[in-house]
Coordinates of C-alpha atoms in Angstrom, one line a residue:
X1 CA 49.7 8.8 -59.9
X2 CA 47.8 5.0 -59.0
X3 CA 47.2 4.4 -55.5
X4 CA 47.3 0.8 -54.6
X5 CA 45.2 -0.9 -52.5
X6 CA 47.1 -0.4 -49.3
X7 CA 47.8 2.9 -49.4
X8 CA 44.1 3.8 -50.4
X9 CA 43.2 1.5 -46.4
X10 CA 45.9 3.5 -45.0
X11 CA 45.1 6.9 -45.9
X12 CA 41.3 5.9 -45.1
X13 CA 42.0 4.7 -41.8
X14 CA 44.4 7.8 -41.3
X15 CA 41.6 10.2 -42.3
X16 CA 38.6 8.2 -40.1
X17 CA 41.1 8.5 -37.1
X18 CA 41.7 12.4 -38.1
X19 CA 38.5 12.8 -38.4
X20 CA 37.3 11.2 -35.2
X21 CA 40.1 13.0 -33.1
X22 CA 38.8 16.5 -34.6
X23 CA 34.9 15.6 -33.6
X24 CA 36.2 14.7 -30.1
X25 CA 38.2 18.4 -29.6
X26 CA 35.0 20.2 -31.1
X27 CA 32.5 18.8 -29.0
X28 CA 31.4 20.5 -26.4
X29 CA 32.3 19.8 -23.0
X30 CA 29.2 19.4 -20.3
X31 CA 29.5 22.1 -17.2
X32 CA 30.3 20.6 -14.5
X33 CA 27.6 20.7 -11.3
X34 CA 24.0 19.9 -11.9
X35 CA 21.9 21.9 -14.1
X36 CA 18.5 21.4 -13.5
X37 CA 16.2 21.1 -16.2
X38 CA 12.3 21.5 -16.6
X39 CA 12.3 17.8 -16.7
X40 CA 14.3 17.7 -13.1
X41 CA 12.5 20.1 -11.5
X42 CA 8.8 18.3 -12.0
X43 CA 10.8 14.7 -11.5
X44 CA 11.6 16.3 -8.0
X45 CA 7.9 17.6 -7.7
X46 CA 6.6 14.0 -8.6
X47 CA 8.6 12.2 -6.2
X48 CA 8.5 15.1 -3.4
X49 CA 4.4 13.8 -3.7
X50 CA 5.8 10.1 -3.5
X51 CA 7.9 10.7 -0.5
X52 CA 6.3 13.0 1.0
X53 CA 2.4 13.0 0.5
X54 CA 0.0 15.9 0.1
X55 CA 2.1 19.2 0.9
X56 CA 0.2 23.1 0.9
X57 CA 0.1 24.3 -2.7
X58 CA 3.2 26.4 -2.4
X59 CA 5.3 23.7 -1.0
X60 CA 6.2 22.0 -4.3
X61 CA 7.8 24.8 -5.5
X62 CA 9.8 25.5 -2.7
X63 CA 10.8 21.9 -2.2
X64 CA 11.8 21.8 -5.8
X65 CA 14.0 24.9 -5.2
X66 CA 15.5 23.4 -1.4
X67 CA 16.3 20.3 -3.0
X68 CA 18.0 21.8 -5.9
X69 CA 19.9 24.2 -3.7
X70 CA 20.9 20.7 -1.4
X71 CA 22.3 19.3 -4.4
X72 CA 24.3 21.9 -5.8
X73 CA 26.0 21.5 -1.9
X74 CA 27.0 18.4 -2.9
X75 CA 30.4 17.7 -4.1
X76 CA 30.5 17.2 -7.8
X77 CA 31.3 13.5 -8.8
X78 CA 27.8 13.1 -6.9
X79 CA 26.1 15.9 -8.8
X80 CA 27.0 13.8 -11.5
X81 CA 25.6 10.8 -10.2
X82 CA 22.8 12.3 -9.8
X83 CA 22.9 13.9 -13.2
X84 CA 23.0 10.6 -14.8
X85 CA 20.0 8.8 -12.3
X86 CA 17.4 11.5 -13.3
X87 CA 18.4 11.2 -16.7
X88 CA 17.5 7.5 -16.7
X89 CA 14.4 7.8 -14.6
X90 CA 13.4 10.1 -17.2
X91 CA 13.5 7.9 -20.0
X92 CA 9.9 5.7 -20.7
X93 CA 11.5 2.2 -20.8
X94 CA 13.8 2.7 -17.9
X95 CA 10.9 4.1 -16.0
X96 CA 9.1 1.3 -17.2
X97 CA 11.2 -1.0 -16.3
X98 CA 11.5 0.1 -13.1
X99 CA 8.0 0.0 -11.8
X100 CA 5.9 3.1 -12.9
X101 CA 3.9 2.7 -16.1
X102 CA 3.1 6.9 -16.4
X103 CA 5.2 9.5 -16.7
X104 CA 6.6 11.3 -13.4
X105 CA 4.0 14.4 -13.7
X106 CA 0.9 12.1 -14.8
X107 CA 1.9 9.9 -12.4
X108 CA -0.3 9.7 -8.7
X109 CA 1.1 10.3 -5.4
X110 CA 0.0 6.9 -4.8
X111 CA 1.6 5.6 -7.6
X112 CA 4.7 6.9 -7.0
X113 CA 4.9 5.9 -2.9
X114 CA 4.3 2.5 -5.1
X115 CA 7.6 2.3 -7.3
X116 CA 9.4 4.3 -4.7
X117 CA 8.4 1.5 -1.7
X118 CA 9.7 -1.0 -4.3
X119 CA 13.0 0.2 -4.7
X120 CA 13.0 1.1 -0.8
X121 CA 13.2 -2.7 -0.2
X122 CA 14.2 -4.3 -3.8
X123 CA 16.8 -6.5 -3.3
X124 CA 18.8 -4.8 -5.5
X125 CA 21.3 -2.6 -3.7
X126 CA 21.7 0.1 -6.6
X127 CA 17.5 0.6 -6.4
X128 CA 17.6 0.7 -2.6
X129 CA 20.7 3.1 -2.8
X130 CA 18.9 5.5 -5.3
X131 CA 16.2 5.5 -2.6
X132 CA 18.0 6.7 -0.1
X133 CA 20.2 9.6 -2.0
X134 CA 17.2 10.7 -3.5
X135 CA 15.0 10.3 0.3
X136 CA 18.0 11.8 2.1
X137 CA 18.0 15.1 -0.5
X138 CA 14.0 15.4 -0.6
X139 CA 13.9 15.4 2.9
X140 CA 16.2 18.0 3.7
X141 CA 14.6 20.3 0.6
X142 CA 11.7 19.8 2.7
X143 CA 13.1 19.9 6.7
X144 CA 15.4 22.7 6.1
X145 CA 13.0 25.1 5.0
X146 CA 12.0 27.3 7.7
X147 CA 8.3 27.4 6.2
X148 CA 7.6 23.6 6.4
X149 CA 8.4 23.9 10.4
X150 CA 4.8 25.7 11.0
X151 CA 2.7 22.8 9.6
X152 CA 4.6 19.5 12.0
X153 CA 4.5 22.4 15.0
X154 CA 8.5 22.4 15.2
X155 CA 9.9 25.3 17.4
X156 CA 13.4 26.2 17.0
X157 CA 15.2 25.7 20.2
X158 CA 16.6 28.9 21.6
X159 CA 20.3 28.1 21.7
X160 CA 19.7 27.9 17.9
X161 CA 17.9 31.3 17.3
X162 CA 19.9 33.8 15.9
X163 CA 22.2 31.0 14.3
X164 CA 19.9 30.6 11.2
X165 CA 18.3 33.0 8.8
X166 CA 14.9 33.1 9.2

C-alpha cells in the first residue's frame, strides 16, 4: 500500500488534532475556590506587614487564617481573580516589574508599604484596583477578629453582644 502525499498531511493533521483533543479530556481540571498555598499564606503575611505595620507576634498567623477564611466568602469568579493576582505577584519579574526588588518574605515592612503606596495611587486603574481588593480583604482578616479589638481599645457595643461568637 503507498500513501501519497496528501493522505500522509491528512492523517497527520487528523492524529495531532486526536491527540490534542485526548490531552485536553485527561488533564486535570483545577477545584474551583481558592486553595491557599505556602506561597499564599506568607504573600498574605508580607503584605498584612505592608498594610498593616508591626502587629503582636501571634497576629500574622491569625490574619493569614481571617483573611483566608474572608476569601473563601467570596463568590468564586473572584476567588479566581484572586487566584490568578497572587500567582503573578508571586512570580520574580512580575514582582519586579511591579516595584519590589525582594521576594515577599525577605522583603521589609517598609519596603512593602513602598510598592503597595505605589499601586495605591498608580495611575493605572488595574494596580490601584488590586490595592483595594487586596486592602479591603486584609483589613477585615484583621478587624474581624475579636483578638485584634483589645490592642486599638474597641468595645463591642451592647446591642451587638450576644450577636457574635466571641
Amino acid at each position: 500500500m503507498t500513501i501519497n502525499r496528501r493522505q500522509f498531511i491528512r492523517t497527520g493533521l487528523l492524529g495531532a488534532v486526536a491527540l490534542g483533543v485526548a490531552a485536553r479530556l485527561a488533564a486535570p481540571h483545577p477545584a474551583p475556590g481558592f486553595a491557599a498555598s505556602a506561597a499564599d499564606r506568607q504573600l498574605i503575611a508580607a503584605l498584612g506587614r505592608g498594610m498593616l505595620g508591626s502587629l503582636p507576634a501571634t497576629a500574622p498567623i491569625s490574619l493569614v487564617d481571617n483573611t483566608l477564611a474572608a476569601i473563601a466568602g467570596l463568590p468564586l469568579a473572584s476567588q479566581a481573580e484572586l487566584r490568578q493576582l497572587f500567582d503573578l505577584l508571586q512570580q520574580p519579574l512580575a514582582r519586579m516589574a511591579l516595584g519590589l526588588r525582594p521576594a515577599w518574605p525577605d522583603a521589609s515592612a517598609e519596603q512593602v508599604r513602598a510598592t503597595l503606596d505605589g499601586w495605591r495611587y498608580s495611575r493605572l486603574t488595574l494596580l490601584r484596583s488590586a490595592y483595594q481588593g487586596l486592602h479591603g480583604l486584609l483589613y477585615a482578616g484583621w478587624y474581624g477578629d475579636t483578638a485584634s479589638w483589645a490592642g486599638m481599645s474597641y468595645q463591642l457595643p451592647a446591642s451587638m453582644k450576644g450577636l457574635l461568637n466571641e
